[in-house]
CSV table of C-alpha atoms in Angstrom, one decimal:
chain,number,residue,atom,x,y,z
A,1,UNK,CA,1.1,2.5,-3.1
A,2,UNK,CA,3.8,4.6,-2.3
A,3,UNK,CA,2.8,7.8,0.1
A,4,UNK,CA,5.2,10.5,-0.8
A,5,UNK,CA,4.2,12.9,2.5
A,6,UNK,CA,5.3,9.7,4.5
A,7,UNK,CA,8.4,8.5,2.4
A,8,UNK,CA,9.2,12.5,3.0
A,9,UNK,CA,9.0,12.2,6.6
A,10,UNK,CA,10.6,9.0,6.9
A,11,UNK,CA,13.8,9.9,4.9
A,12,UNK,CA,13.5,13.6,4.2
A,13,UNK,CA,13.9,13.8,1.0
A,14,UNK,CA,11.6,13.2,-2.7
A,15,UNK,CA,11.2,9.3,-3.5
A,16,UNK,CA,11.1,11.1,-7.4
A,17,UNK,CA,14.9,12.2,-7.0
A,18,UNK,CA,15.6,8.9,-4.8
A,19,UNK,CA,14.4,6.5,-7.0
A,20,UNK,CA,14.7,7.8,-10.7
A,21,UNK,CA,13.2,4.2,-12.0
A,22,UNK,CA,9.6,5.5,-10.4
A,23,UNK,CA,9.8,8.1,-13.1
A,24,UNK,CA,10.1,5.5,-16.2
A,25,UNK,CA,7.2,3.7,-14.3
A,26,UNK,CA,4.9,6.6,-14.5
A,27,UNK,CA,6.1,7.3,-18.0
A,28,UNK,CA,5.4,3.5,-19.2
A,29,UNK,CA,1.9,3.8,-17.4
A,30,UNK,CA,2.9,0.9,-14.9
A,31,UNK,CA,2.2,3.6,-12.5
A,32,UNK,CA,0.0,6.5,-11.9
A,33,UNK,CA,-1.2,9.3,-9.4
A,34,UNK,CA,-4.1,7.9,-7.2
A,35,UNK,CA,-4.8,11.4,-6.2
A,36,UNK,CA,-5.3,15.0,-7.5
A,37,UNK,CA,-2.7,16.3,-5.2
A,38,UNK,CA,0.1,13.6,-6.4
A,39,UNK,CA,0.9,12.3,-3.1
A,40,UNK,CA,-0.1,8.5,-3.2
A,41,UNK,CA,1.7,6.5,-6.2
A,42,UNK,CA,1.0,3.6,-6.8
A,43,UNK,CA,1.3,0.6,-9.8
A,44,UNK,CA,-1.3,0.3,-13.0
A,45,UNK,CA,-3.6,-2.7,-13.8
A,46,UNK,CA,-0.2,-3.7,-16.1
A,47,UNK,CA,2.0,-2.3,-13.6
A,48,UNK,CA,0.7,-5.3,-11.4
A,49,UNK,CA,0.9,-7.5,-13.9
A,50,UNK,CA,4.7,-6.7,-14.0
A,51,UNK,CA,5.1,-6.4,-9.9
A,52,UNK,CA,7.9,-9.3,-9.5
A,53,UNK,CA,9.7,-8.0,-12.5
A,54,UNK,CA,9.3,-4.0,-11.1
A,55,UNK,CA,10.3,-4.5,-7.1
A,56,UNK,CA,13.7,-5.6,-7.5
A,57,UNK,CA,14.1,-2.1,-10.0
A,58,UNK,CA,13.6,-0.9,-6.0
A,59,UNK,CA,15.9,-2.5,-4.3
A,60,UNK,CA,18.9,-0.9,-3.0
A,61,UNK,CA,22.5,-1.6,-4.0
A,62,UNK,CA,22.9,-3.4,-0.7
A,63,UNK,CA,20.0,-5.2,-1.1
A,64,UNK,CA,21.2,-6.4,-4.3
A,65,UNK,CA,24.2,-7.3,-2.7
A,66,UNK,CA,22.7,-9.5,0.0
A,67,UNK,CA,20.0,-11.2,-2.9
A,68,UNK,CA,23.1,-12.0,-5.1
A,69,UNK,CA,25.3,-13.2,-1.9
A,70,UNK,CA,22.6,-15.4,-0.3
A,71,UNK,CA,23.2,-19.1,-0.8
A,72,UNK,CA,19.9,-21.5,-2.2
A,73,UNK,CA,20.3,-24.6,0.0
């Protein structure tokens, strides 16, 4: 799950505005609020199911870059 209290702490700023795509998550109930006070995120019984398809939606640009630029051997 994603703690939002921590994620603030950590970067100082809302992982909502951050990361739109968590947003479309909730919205598609691959993710939900584990708590009444909406501080712990984290993914559905179908948002597992979907977990390799949803962590690259995470990733950021220059992660992408170095996944696209990294040679298979």
């Amino acid at each position: 799950g994603l703690n939002f209290a921590l994620y603030q702490q950590e970067f100082g700023s809302n992982p909502l505005d951050d990361f739109p795509e968590l947003g479309v998550l909730i919205g598609l109930h691959l993710a939900a609020w584990a708590n009444p006070q909406r501080s712990l995120l984290r993914l559905t019984d179908a948002g597992f199911e979907l977990s390799d398809a949803i962590g690259p939606l995470l990733y950021s640009p220059d992660i992408r870059r170095l996944s696209e630029e990294y040679q298979w051997r």
